[in-house]
Short mmCIF file of C-alpha atoms and ligand atoms in Angstrom, two decimals:
data_model
loop_
_atom_site.label_atom_id
_atom_site.label_comp_id
_atom_site.label_asym_id
_atom_site.label_seq_id
_atom_site.Cartn_x
_atom_site.Cartn_y
_atom_site.Cartn_z
CA MET J 1449 0.03 0.07 -0.07
CA SER J 1450 1.48 3.36 -0.87
CA VAL J 1451 1.74 5.91 1.84
CA VAL J 1452 0.00 9.23 1.42
CA ASP J 1453 0.91 12.21 3.56
CA ILE J 1454 -1.90 14.29 4.99
CA PRO J 1455 -0.71 17.89 4.74
CA GLY J 1456 0.18 20.11 7.54
CA PRO J 1457 0.59 19.26 11.25
CA CYS J 1458 -2.42 19.15 13.38
CA ASP J 1459 -2.03 20.70 16.91
CA VAL J 1460 -3.73 17.90 18.68
CA ALA J 1461 -4.28 14.28 17.60
CA ILE J 1462 -6.68 12.23 19.62
CA ILE J 1463 -6.25 8.63 19.22
CA GLY J 1464 -9.53 6.91 19.94
CA GLY J 1465 -13.08 8.47 19.79
CA GLY J 1466 -14.50 6.60 22.79
CA ALA J 1467 -15.73 8.56 25.95
CA ALA J 1468 -12.21 9.45 27.03
CA GLY J 1469 -11.23 10.77 23.51
CA VAL J 1470 -14.44 12.80 23.18
CA LEU J 1471 -14.15 14.27 26.58
CA THR J 1472 -10.74 15.29 25.91
CA ALA J 1473 -11.75 16.84 22.49
CA ILE J 1474 -14.36 18.74 24.39
CA GLY J 1475 -11.90 20.05 26.83
CA VAL J 1476 -9.44 21.10 24.11
CA LEU J 1477 -12.22 22.84 22.09
CA ARG J 1478 -13.51 24.54 25.09
CA ALA J 1479 -10.17 25.97 26.30
CA ALA J 1480 -8.67 26.91 22.96
CA GLN J 1481 -7.78 30.56 22.95
CA GLN J 1482 -6.72 30.64 19.23
CA PRO J 1483 -7.46 28.76 16.02
CA LEU J 1484 -6.14 25.29 16.20
CA ARG J 1485 -6.51 22.06 14.31
CA VAL J 1486 -7.73 19.19 16.39
CA LEU J 1487 -8.22 15.71 15.10
CA ILE J 1488 -9.91 12.56 16.34
CA LEU J 1489 -8.92 9.44 14.91
CA GLU J 1490 -11.58 6.58 15.35
CA PRO J 1491 -12.30 3.76 13.23
CA SER J 1492 -15.85 3.05 14.53
CA LEU J 1493 -18.01 6.05 13.97
CA PRO J 1494 -20.24 7.59 15.32
CA LEU J 1495 -18.14 8.81 18.05
CA ALA J 1496 -18.36 8.37 21.78
CA ARG J 1497 -19.52 4.77 21.63
CA GLY J 1498 -16.43 2.74 22.31
CA VAL J 1499 -17.27 -0.61 23.71
CA ALA J 1500 -19.42 0.38 26.70
CA TYR J 1501 -21.78 2.82 24.95
CA ALA J 1502 -21.99 1.17 21.48
CA THR J 1503 -25.04 -0.84 22.52
CA THR J 1504 -28.37 0.20 21.19
CA TYR J 1505 -30.33 -2.21 23.38
CA PRO J 1506 -32.35 -0.64 26.20
CA GLU J 1507 -31.67 -3.57 28.49
CA HIS J 1508 -27.97 -2.49 28.78
CA LEU J 1509 -27.79 -0.08 31.73
CA LEU J 1510 -25.14 2.19 33.06
CA ASN J 1511 -23.76 0.75 36.25
CA VAL J 1512 -23.36 4.29 37.67
CA PRO J 1513 -26.46 6.32 38.61
CA ALA J 1514 -27.23 9.08 36.05
CA GLY J 1515 -26.51 11.83 38.68
CA LYS J 1516 -22.86 10.76 38.79
CA MET J 1517 -22.21 10.39 35.14
CA GLY J 1518 -21.55 14.06 34.19
CA GLY J 1519 -18.52 14.34 31.80
CA PHE J 1520 -17.00 17.26 33.63
CA PRO J 1521 -15.34 17.57 37.12
CA ASP J 1522 -16.78 20.88 37.82
CA LYS J 1523 -20.37 19.70 36.56
CA VAL J 1524 -20.87 16.13 37.68
CA GLU J 1525 -24.67 16.54 37.16
CA ASP J 1526 -24.14 17.45 33.55
CA PHE J 1527 -25.47 14.19 32.18
CA LEU J 1528 -28.67 14.69 34.41
CA ASP J 1529 -29.12 18.13 33.00
CA TYR J 1530 -28.85 16.66 29.44
CA LEU J 1531 -31.55 14.03 30.34
CA LEU J 1532 -33.96 16.56 31.61
CA ASP J 1533 -33.32 18.82 28.69
CA VAL J 1534 -33.96 16.21 26.09
CA GLN J 1535 -36.98 14.81 28.04
CA VAL J 1536 -36.41 11.28 27.61
CA PHE J 1537 -38.03 10.38 30.79
CA PRO J 1538 -41.00 12.75 30.92
CA GLY J 1539 -42.63 12.93 34.17
CA ILE J 1540 -39.50 11.71 36.29
CA GLY J 1541 -38.23 14.38 38.58
CA ARG J 1542 -34.78 15.34 38.90
CA ASP J 1543 -34.08 13.76 42.24
CA THR J 1544 -35.42 10.27 41.06
CA LEU J 1545 -33.71 10.58 37.73
CA ALA J 1546 -30.42 11.18 39.59
CA THR J 1547 -30.56 7.67 41.21
CA MET J 1548 -31.66 5.82 38.10
CA PHE J 1549 -29.48 3.53 36.01
CA VAL J 1550 -30.42 4.55 32.44
CA PRO J 1551 -29.70 2.85 29.12
CA ARG J 1552 -26.01 3.08 28.15
CA ARG J 1553 -26.81 4.28 24.53
CA LEU J 1554 -28.11 7.65 25.98
CA TYR J 1555 -24.55 8.29 27.22
CA ALA J 1556 -23.06 8.30 23.81
CA GLU J 1557 -25.82 10.71 22.51
CA TYR J 1558 -25.05 12.92 25.48
CA LEU J 1559 -21.29 13.03 24.84
CA ARG J 1560 -21.94 13.74 21.02
CA GLN J 1561 -24.24 16.60 21.88
CA ARG J 1562 -21.82 18.20 24.10
CA LEU J 1563 -19.02 17.74 21.42
CA GLN J 1564 -21.24 19.44 18.91
CA GLN J 1565 -21.93 22.43 21.30
CA ALA J 1566 -18.15 22.80 21.93
CA VAL J 1567 -17.40 22.85 18.27
CA GLU J 1568 -20.03 25.41 17.60
CA ALA J 1569 -18.40 27.58 20.46
CA SER J 1570 -14.72 27.04 19.81
CA ARG J 1571 -12.12 28.94 18.03
CA ALA J 1572 -10.44 25.63 17.19
CA GLN J 1573 -11.54 23.33 14.19
CA LEU J 1574 -12.36 19.74 14.85
CA GLU J 1575 -11.80 17.11 12.20
CA ILE J 1576 -12.81 13.52 12.52
CA ARG J 1577 -11.25 10.61 10.52
CA ALA J 1578 -12.79 7.21 10.41
CA GLU J 1579 -9.22 5.69 10.69
CA ARG J 1580 -7.26 3.38 12.95
CA VAL J 1581 -3.84 4.55 14.06
CA GLN J 1582 -1.11 1.87 13.47
CA SER J 1583 1.91 3.55 14.72
CA LEU J 1584 2.95 6.53 16.48
CA ASP J 1585 6.55 7.77 16.30
CA ARG J 1586 8.63 10.96 17.31
CA HIS J 1587 9.17 13.37 14.44
CA ASP J 1588 10.55 16.94 13.85
CA ALA J 1589 7.05 18.40 13.99
CA GLY J 1590 6.27 16.37 17.16
CA PHE J 1591 4.85 13.14 16.27
CA GLN J 1592 4.07 11.03 13.11
CA LEU J 1593 0.94 8.93 12.97
CA THR J 1594 0.81 6.17 10.43
CA LEU J 1595 -2.98 5.04 9.80
CA THR J 1596 -4.02 1.49 8.70
CA SER J 1597 -5.17 3.13 5.42
CA GLY J 1598 -1.56 3.78 4.69
CA GLN J 1599 -1.94 7.67 5.24
CA ARG J 1600 0.65 9.44 7.35
CA LEU J 1601 0.22 12.74 9.31
CA THR J 1602 2.04 14.73 11.78
CA ALA J 1603 0.77 16.28 15.20
CA ARG J 1604 2.39 18.39 17.74
CA ARG J 1605 0.64 16.77 20.55
CA VAL J 1606 -1.26 13.45 21.11
CA ALA J 1607 -3.75 11.97 23.35
CA LEU J 1608 -3.78 8.20 23.63
CA ALA J 1609 -7.26 7.17 24.44
CA SER J 1610 -7.47 3.84 22.76
CA GLY J 1611 -9.43 2.30 25.57
CA ASN J 1612 -10.50 -1.17 26.47
CA ALA J 1613 -9.33 -4.39 24.69
CA LEU J 1614 -11.11 -7.74 25.07
CA ARG J 1615 -9.36 -10.59 26.75
CA PRO J 1616 -9.29 -13.59 24.21
CA LEU J 1617 -11.09 -16.67 25.29
CA PRO J 1618 -8.63 -18.60 27.31
CA ALA J 1619 -9.04 -22.13 26.03
CA ARG J 1620 -7.10 -24.45 23.74
CA GLY J 1621 -9.17 -24.92 20.37
CA ALA J 1622 -11.17 -21.73 20.79
CA GLY J 1623 -9.65 -20.06 17.64
CA ALA J 1624 -10.90 -22.93 15.44
CA LEU J 1625 -14.40 -22.76 16.61
CA PRO J 1626 -16.93 -21.65 13.84
CA GLN J 1627 -17.66 -17.96 14.10
CA ASP J 1628 -21.18 -18.24 15.05
CA ARG J 1629 -20.26 -20.86 17.90
CA ARG J 1630 -17.79 -18.48 19.57
CA ILE J 1631 -19.34 -14.98 20.45
CA GLU J 1632 -17.69 -12.06 22.10
CA ALA J 1633 -19.95 -10.54 24.78
CA TRP J 1634 -19.15 -7.06 23.51
CA ASP J 1635 -20.76 -8.05 20.03
CA PHE J 1636 -24.24 -7.20 21.34
CA ASP J 1637 -25.85 -8.06 17.89
CA ALA J 1638 -24.36 -11.44 17.83
CA VAL J 1639 -25.50 -12.21 21.48
CA ARG J 1640 -28.93 -11.15 20.46
CA GLY J 1641 -28.82 -13.38 17.42
CA VAL J 1642 -28.27 -16.69 19.59
CA PRO J 1643 -31.04 -19.13 18.76
CA GLY J 1644 -33.76 -19.00 21.26
CA ASN J 1645 -33.86 -22.72 22.29
CA ALA J 1646 -29.92 -23.00 22.38
CA ASP J 1647 -28.05 -23.95 25.42
CA VAL J 1648 -25.14 -21.46 26.03
CA ALA J 1649 -21.93 -21.26 28.15
CA ILE J 1650 -20.90 -17.77 29.18
CA VAL J 1651 -17.13 -17.78 30.26
CA GLY J 1652 -16.59 -15.12 32.92
CA SER J 1653 -19.00 -14.03 35.54
CA GLY J 1654 -18.68 -10.29 35.69
CA LEU J 1655 -20.31 -7.24 34.33
CA SER J 1656 -20.13 -8.44 30.72
CA MET J 1657 -21.87 -11.78 31.74
CA ALA J 1658 -24.68 -9.77 33.25
CA ASP J 1659 -25.06 -7.68 30.08
CA THR J 1660 -25.21 -11.02 28.07
CA VAL J 1661 -27.90 -12.65 30.22
CA VAL J 1662 -30.07 -9.70 30.07
CA SER J 1663 -29.68 -9.54 26.24
CA LEU J 1664 -30.47 -13.20 25.92
CA LEU J 1665 -33.66 -12.72 27.93
CA ALA J 1666 -34.66 -9.63 26.12
CA ALA J 1667 -34.21 -11.60 22.73
CA GLY J 1668 -36.56 -14.24 24.08
CA HIS J 1669 -33.97 -16.88 24.95
CA ARG J 1670 -35.36 -20.08 26.67
CA GLY J 1671 -32.48 -22.44 26.76
CA GLN J 1672 -30.06 -23.14 29.52
CA ILE J 1673 -27.34 -20.68 30.47
CA HIS J 1674 -24.15 -22.07 31.84
CA VAL J 1675 -21.81 -19.49 33.52
CA LEU J 1676 -18.14 -20.70 33.93
CA SER J 1677 -15.49 -18.77 35.95
CA ARG J 1678 -12.60 -19.57 38.02
CA HIS J 1679 -14.23 -17.90 41.18
CA ALA J 1680 -17.92 -18.28 40.35
CA LEU J 1681 -18.48 -14.88 41.98
CA LEU J 1682 -21.44 -12.96 40.43
CA PRO J 1683 -21.68 -9.10 40.58
CA LEU J 1684 -23.49 -7.79 43.62
CA PRO J 1685 -26.31 -5.16 43.35
CA HIS J 1686 -26.31 -1.58 44.22
CA ALA J 1687 -28.30 -0.64 47.22
CA LYS J 1688 -30.24 2.36 48.55
CA GLY J 1689 -30.02 3.52 52.14
CA PRO J 1690 -28.33 6.01 54.46
CA ALA J 1691 -24.75 6.99 53.63
CA ALA J 1692 -21.84 5.55 55.66
CA ASP J 1693 -20.09 8.05 57.66
CA TYR J 1694 -16.75 6.55 58.77
CA ASP J 1695 -13.41 8.31 58.14
CA PRO J 1696 -11.76 6.56 55.30
CA GLN J 1697 -8.40 8.34 55.52
CA PRO J 1698 -6.86 6.01 57.91
CA LEU J 1699 -7.04 3.25 55.52
CA LEU J 1700 -4.39 4.96 53.40
CA ALA J 1701 -1.74 4.30 56.12
CA MET J 1702 -2.78 0.54 56.50
CA ASN J 1703 -1.31 -2.51 54.70
CA LEU J 1704 -3.58 -4.70 52.55
CA ARG J 1705 -4.51 -7.19 55.18
CA GLN J 1706 -5.35 -4.44 57.62
CA ARG J 1707 -7.47 -2.56 55.08
CA VAL J 1708 -9.43 -5.61 54.34
CA ARG J 1709 -10.05 -6.33 57.97
CA ALA J 1710 -10.89 -2.48 58.49
CA LEU J 1711 -13.39 -2.51 55.71
CA ARG J 1712 -15.07 -5.77 57.02
CA GLN J 1713 -15.44 -4.11 60.40
CA HIS J 1714 -16.87 -0.97 58.97
CA ALA J 1715 -19.48 -3.03 56.99
CA ALA J 1716 -20.30 -4.90 60.22
CA ASP J 1717 -20.71 -1.57 62.09
CA ALA J 1718 -22.75 -0.15 59.27
CA ALA J 1719 -24.99 -3.32 59.24
CA LEU J 1720 -25.98 -2.78 62.85
CA ARG J 1721 -27.31 0.80 61.88
CA GLU J 1722 -28.97 -0.76 58.77
CA ILE J 1723 -26.56 1.10 56.41
CA PRO J 1724 -25.83 -1.38 53.47
CA TRP J 1725 -22.31 -2.43 52.96
CA GLN J 1726 -22.53 -0.91 49.51
CA ASN J 1727 -22.51 2.43 51.19
CA VAL J 1728 -19.23 1.47 52.97
CA MET J 1729 -17.71 0.90 49.54
CA GLU J 1730 -19.15 4.07 48.22
CA ARG J 1731 -17.23 5.91 50.90
CA ILE J 1732 -13.93 4.75 49.66
CA ARG J 1733 -14.87 5.30 46.06
CA PRO J 1734 -13.24 8.74 45.82
CA LEU J 1735 -10.09 7.30 47.17
CA GLY J 1736 -9.71 4.53 44.65
CA GLN J 1737 -6.49 5.78 43.14
CA ALA J 1738 -5.01 6.89 46.49
CA LEU J 1739 -5.78 3.41 48.00
CA TRP J 1740 -3.82 1.71 45.19
CA GLN J 1741 -0.85 4.19 45.06
CA THR J 1742 -0.29 3.84 48.91
CA LEU J 1743 -0.14 0.17 48.77
CA SER J 1744 3.32 -1.39 48.76
CA VAL J 1745 4.42 -3.07 45.64
CA ASP J 1746 4.18 -6.44 47.21
CA ASP J 1747 0.70 -5.65 48.62
CA GLN J 1748 -0.35 -4.52 45.07
CA ARG J 1749 0.97 -7.91 43.85
CA ARG J 1750 -1.08 -9.76 46.58
CA PHE J 1751 -4.15 -7.63 45.67
CA LEU J 1752 -3.90 -8.67 42.00
CA ARG J 1753 -3.34 -12.41 43.02
CA HIS J 1754 -5.85 -12.82 45.97
CA VAL J 1755 -8.18 -10.01 46.38
CA VAL J 1756 -9.09 -8.50 42.99
CA ARG J 1757 -12.04 -10.88 42.37
CA TYR J 1758 -13.63 -9.97 45.65
CA TRP J 1759 -12.91 -6.35 45.12
CA ASP J 1760 -14.57 -6.41 41.63
CA VAL J 1761 -17.86 -7.89 42.80
CA HIS J 1762 -18.03 -5.29 45.75
CA ARG J 1763 -16.94 -2.39 43.82
CA HIS J 1764 -18.34 -2.95 40.23
CA ARG J 1765 -21.91 -3.40 41.13
CA ILE J 1766 -24.96 -3.88 38.87
CA ALA J 1767 -28.51 -2.24 38.96
CA ALA J 1768 -30.68 -4.08 41.51
CA SER J 1769 -33.18 -4.93 38.79
CA VAL J 1770 -30.42 -6.84 36.77
CA HIS J 1771 -29.29 -8.63 40.00
CA ALA J 1772 -32.95 -9.66 40.54
CA GLN J 1773 -33.15 -11.14 37.18
CA LEU J 1774 -30.06 -13.18 37.56
CA GLN J 1775 -31.23 -14.53 40.92
CA GLU J 1776 -34.61 -15.44 39.45
CA LEU J 1777 -32.92 -17.35 36.74
CA GLN J 1778 -31.00 -19.15 39.20
CA GLN J 1779 -34.03 -20.17 41.12
CA GLN J 1780 -35.76 -21.35 37.93
CA GLU J 1781 -32.63 -23.69 37.40
CA ARG J 1782 -32.04 -22.03 34.01
CA LEU J 1783 -28.83 -20.15 34.97
CA HIS J 1784 -26.13 -22.41 36.30
CA VAL J 1785 -22.83 -21.16 37.69
CA HIS J 1786 -19.82 -23.48 37.59
CA ARG J 1787 -16.53 -22.90 39.18
CA GLY J 1788 -13.48 -23.96 37.08
CA ARG J 1789 -10.71 -22.96 34.83
CA LEU J 1790 -11.62 -23.31 31.31
CA GLU J 1791 -9.01 -25.75 29.42
CA THR J 1792 -10.46 -26.47 25.89
CA ALA J 1793 -13.21 -25.57 23.50
CA PHE J 1794 -13.80 -27.81 20.50
CA ALA J 1795 -16.65 -28.27 17.92
CA GLU J 1796 -18.11 -31.77 18.81
CA GLY J 1797 -20.79 -32.60 16.24
CA ALA J 1798 -23.53 -30.09 16.63
CA CYS J 1799 -22.19 -28.95 19.93
CA VAL J 1800 -19.43 -26.93 21.31
CA GLN J 1801 -17.76 -29.02 24.03
CA LEU J 1802 -15.94 -27.08 26.75
CA THR J 1803 -13.77 -28.68 29.37
CA ALA J 1804 -12.64 -26.99 32.59
CA LEU J 1805 -10.92 -28.16 35.85
CA ASP J 1806 -12.50 -27.29 39.11
CA LYS J 1807 -10.62 -26.23 42.30
CA ARG J 1808 -9.90 -29.97 43.15
CA ARG J 1809 -8.73 -30.31 39.47
CA LEU J 1810 -11.70 -32.46 38.78
CA PRO J 1811 -12.95 -32.03 35.27
CA VAL J 1812 -16.10 -30.15 34.40
CA GLN J 1813 -17.71 -30.61 30.89
CA LEU J 1814 -20.29 -28.48 29.24
CA ASP J 1815 -21.90 -29.37 25.96
CA VAL J 1816 -23.66 -26.36 24.49
CA HIS J 1817 -24.85 -24.67 21.29
CA CYS J 1818 -22.25 -21.73 21.56
CA VAL J 1819 -19.76 -20.15 23.98
CA ILE J 1820 -19.82 -16.49 24.85
CA ASN J 1821 -16.54 -14.93 25.74
CA ALA J 1822 -17.33 -12.52 28.73
CA THR J 1823 -13.86 -12.55 30.33
CA GLY J 1824 -13.82 -8.67 30.19
CA VAL J 1825 -11.03 -6.24 29.84
CA GLU J 1826 -7.51 -7.27 28.97
CA MET J 1827 -5.11 -5.49 31.44
CA ARG J 1828 -1.74 -6.83 30.34
CA ALA J 1829 -0.14 -4.47 27.93
CA GLN J 1830 1.58 -6.98 25.84
CA ALA J 1831 -1.52 -9.09 25.43
CA MET J 1832 -3.87 -6.21 24.35
CA ARG J 1833 -4.99 -6.92 20.74
CA ASN J 1834 -4.21 -3.45 19.40
CA ALA J 1835 -1.28 -3.11 16.77
CA LEU J 1836 -0.68 0.52 17.90
CA LEU J 1837 0.15 -0.70 21.46
CA GLN J 1838 2.34 -3.34 20.22
CA GLN J 1839 4.16 -0.85 18.07
CA LEU J 1840 4.55 1.51 20.85
CA LEU J 1841 6.00 -1.09 23.33
CA GLY J 1842 8.22 -2.37 20.55
CA SER J 1843 9.69 1.05 19.53
CA GLY J 1844 10.28 1.96 23.33
CA LEU J 1845 8.13 5.07 23.14
CA ALA J 1846 5.93 3.25 25.73
CA ARG J 1847 6.63 0.50 28.38
CA PRO J 1848 4.32 -1.62 30.36
CA GLY J 1849 2.79 -0.05 33.43
CA PRO J 1850 3.45 -1.42 36.97
CA HIS J 1851 2.85 -5.34 37.31
CA GLY J 1852 2.81 -5.32 33.37
CA ILE J 1853 -0.82 -3.89 33.27
CA GLY J 1854 -1.60 -0.94 31.02
CA VAL J 1855 1.34 1.31 29.82
CA ASP J 1856 3.36 3.39 32.22
CA SER J 1857 2.35 7.01 32.69
CA ALA J 1858 3.18 9.80 35.09
CA ASP J 1859 0.99 11.49 37.53
CA ASP J 1860 0.18 14.31 35.09
CA GLY J 1861 -0.89 11.75 32.44
CA SER J 1862 2.46 11.85 30.38
CA LEU J 1863 3.40 8.71 28.57
CA ILE J 1864 6.71 7.13 30.03
CA ASP J 1865 9.06 5.67 27.50
CA ALA J 1866 11.14 2.56 27.94
CA ASP J 1867 13.99 4.78 29.38
CA GLY J 1868 11.70 5.98 32.05
CA LYS J 1869 11.44 9.41 30.48
CA ALA J 1870 8.15 11.19 30.64
CA GLU J 1871 6.81 12.52 27.25
CA PRO J 1872 4.31 15.23 28.37
CA HIS J 1873 3.22 15.75 24.68
CA VAL J 1874 1.70 12.33 24.66
CA GLN J 1875 -1.21 12.28 27.20
CA VAL J 1876 -2.43 8.76 28.25
CA LEU J 1877 -6.15 8.22 29.32
CA GLY J 1878 -8.29 5.53 30.61
CA SER J 1879 -7.67 1.79 30.91
CA LEU J 1880 -4.18 2.19 29.82
CA ARG J 1881 -3.35 3.98 33.11
CA ILE J 1882 -4.71 0.99 35.15
CA GLY J 1883 -1.15 -0.16 36.48
CA ASN J 1884 -0.37 3.36 37.80
CA LEU J 1885 -3.96 4.25 38.97
CA TRP J 1886 -6.05 1.19 39.32
CA GLU J 1887 -9.23 3.11 39.27
CA SER J 1888 -9.03 4.47 35.53
CA LEU J 1889 -11.86 3.04 33.66
CA ALA J 1890 -15.08 4.64 34.79
CA ILE J 1891 -16.39 8.25 33.92
CA PRO J 1892 -15.74 9.61 37.29
CA GLU J 1893 -12.13 9.06 36.64
CA LEU J 1894 -12.06 9.68 32.90
CA ARG J 1895 -13.62 13.22 33.25
CA GLY J 1896 -10.72 14.21 35.52
CA GLN J 1897 -8.17 12.74 33.20
CA ALA J 1898 -9.67 14.33 30.18
CA ALA J 1899 -9.66 17.92 31.97
CA GLN J 1900 -6.13 17.37 32.99
CA ALA J 1901 -5.12 16.21 29.48
CA ALA J 1902 -6.90 19.08 27.83
CA VAL J 1903 -4.68 21.57 29.76
CA ALA J 1904 -1.40 19.55 29.05
CA LEU J 1905 -2.25 19.29 25.39
CA LEU J 1906 -2.82 23.04 25.10
CA GLY J 1907 -0.01 23.91 27.48
C1 FAD I 2266 -19.65 -3.31 28.77
C2 FAD I 2266 -19.01 -2.02 29.62
C3 FAD I 2266 -19.91 -1.19 30.43
C4 FAD I 2266 -19.48 -0.24 31.08
N1 FAD I 2266 -20.34 0.51 31.69
C5 FAD I 2266 -19.95 1.64 32.40
C6 FAD I 2266 -20.91 2.54 33.17
O1 FAD I 2266 -22.01 2.26 33.20
N2 FAD I 2266 -20.33 3.66 33.75
C7 FAD I 2266 -18.97 3.99 33.71
O2 FAD I 2266 -18.56 4.96 34.27
N3 FAD I 2266 -18.11 3.12 33.13
C8 FAD I 2266 -18.60 2.16 32.40
N4 FAD I 2266 -17.57 1.31 31.72
C9 FAD I 2266 -16.24 1.64 31.81
C10 FAD I 2266 -15.96 2.28 30.42
O3 FAD I 2266 -14.73 1.60 30.00
C11 FAD I 2266 -15.85 3.80 30.29
O4 FAD I 2266 -16.96 4.43 30.90
C12 FAD I 2266 -15.54 4.33 28.96
O5 FAD I 2266 -16.39 3.79 28.05
C13 FAD I 2266 -14.24 4.11 28.48
O6 FAD I 2266 -13.90 5.03 27.30
P1 FAD I 2266 -12.60 5.00 26.63
O7 FAD I 2266 -12.72 6.07 25.77
O8 FAD I 2266 -11.48 5.04 27.64
O9 FAD I 2266 -12.45 3.72 25.93
P2 FAD I 2266 -13.28 2.90 24.94
O10 FAD I 2266 -14.71 3.03 25.07
O11 FAD I 2266 -12.80 1.43 24.78
O12 FAD I 2266 -12.94 3.66 23.46
C14 FAD I 2266 -11.78 3.63 22.90
C15 FAD I 2266 -11.99 3.85 21.43
O13 FAD I 2266 -10.55 3.95 20.90
C16 FAD I 2266 -10.65 3.27 19.62
N5 FAD I 2266 -9.29 2.88 19.22
C17 FAD I 2266 -8.71 1.88 19.79
N6 FAD I 2266 -7.39 1.64 19.28
C18 FAD I 2266 -7.32 2.63 18.27
C19 FAD I 2266 -6.26 2.99 17.24
N7 FAD I 2266 -5.26 2.32 17.15
N8 FAD I 2266 -6.52 4.04 16.54
C20 FAD I 2266 -7.78 4.74 16.59
N9 FAD I 2266 -8.80 4.46 17.44
C21 FAD I 2266 -8.56 3.48 18.27
C22 FAD I 2266 -11.70 2.27 19.64
O14 FAD I 2266 -12.32 2.13 18.43
C23 FAD I 2266 -12.65 2.88 20.68
O15 FAD I 2266 -13.83 3.49 20.22
C24 FAD I 2266 -18.14 0.14 31.03
C25 FAD I 2266 -17.15 -0.59 30.36
C26 FAD I 2266 -17.73 -1.78 29.58
C27 FAD I 2266 -16.66 -2.59 28.82
#
């Protein structure tokens, strides 16, 4: 393929037009004091969908209440304002709407509307290209980006917001399964297309599993649903009730073991006062990054090895209505949860046969119509299925983050290269910062990062 140079450097190139990229663009457009050329590169248009908000199905709900999903640190109720303005829920008052878990697709519409408003009011020009970036290198003008179409362009500053990568199905033989028998949970249309009477196996028991089950139900699925995961822990529900009022600051000075013990004690104390344990977790939500950064490296490792599954189900909760659906299915003996480590996945006649080993290393076998990969977000930088990240790591412009997860970034969001040098003109956002920050996936963190990145990119 011949290489075509796109003329002129752009001032800011944003790689990835998911929520983080769009929020960064809004920040840059709003703050620009002079004409600038801002470019978003995103292969999957329209903007602002990414994985989370690409679903058009009403059963896929946000897992954060609407009142906390605003895209801007100085306006955390901005999403709520938008919902009220566009009147998607007529007759529902502000206070009730603030606590609701609304369909995720509304969030993409919200971000696009705010982007449009920022474009109209800005002195900067926004350009959007439906392109995937294949490589990013240093260049006289700043950086050179090569696109998969073969085109090349230069940019003075770059935001790296390439987002979430799906973990591949961890089973021998999975790659050889026919396409309609091996479905990715984030392929929402394919999940909806599973035949109504088919028995299915979902690998993974987290939020993507919950999404998958509600989709199957909404599509009229009547078959058996098997969930296979190493810990067999299902997401827990959000709860209403009085706020917990303990002081979380002392946790920061404790080691991991002490923190777990202290949190259990806070939950027990709260229960005596009829405060749900969920609100004990909410109290530490704003400290998520500080809690990670004040753990010793050894404790971070222990957390990743022994605690993370328990953390996930307590921290990443689902709407109570979704939780109730899962419970009902279990009671009806239509949803079966198996604990085991998946080993193989082979086509066997008309079936897909999965084999797993349980905790005692005894075999578990499932014969199903198809397997759905709901293993969730890939955190290990080297395993992420994204050619750009492989190139960045290979060229030394980036290095893996702490514990090999995400890519390394400084506190101000600068990318850190293989020599440990911070590159302030490449700002990293979102899940790529997980090794440094741990809490770096959800909107409450992304809005802060995007605001910080906008300042750095204009600086
Ligand atoms: C199923 C699911 C549900 C979620 N629900 C919630 C929720 O309710 N509330 C909440 O706060 N958070 C939620 N999250 C967390 C979610 O990750 C964030 O809210 C947010 O969507 C992340 O945005 P992002 O832009 O960082 O990444 P993504 O949404 O993954 O977007 C990254 C974008 O970058 C593009 N891209 C990747 N590589 C390249 C490249 N080389 N060149 C150009 N473009 C590229 C991709 O096409 C993609 O559009 C959810 C996550 C998932 C997976």
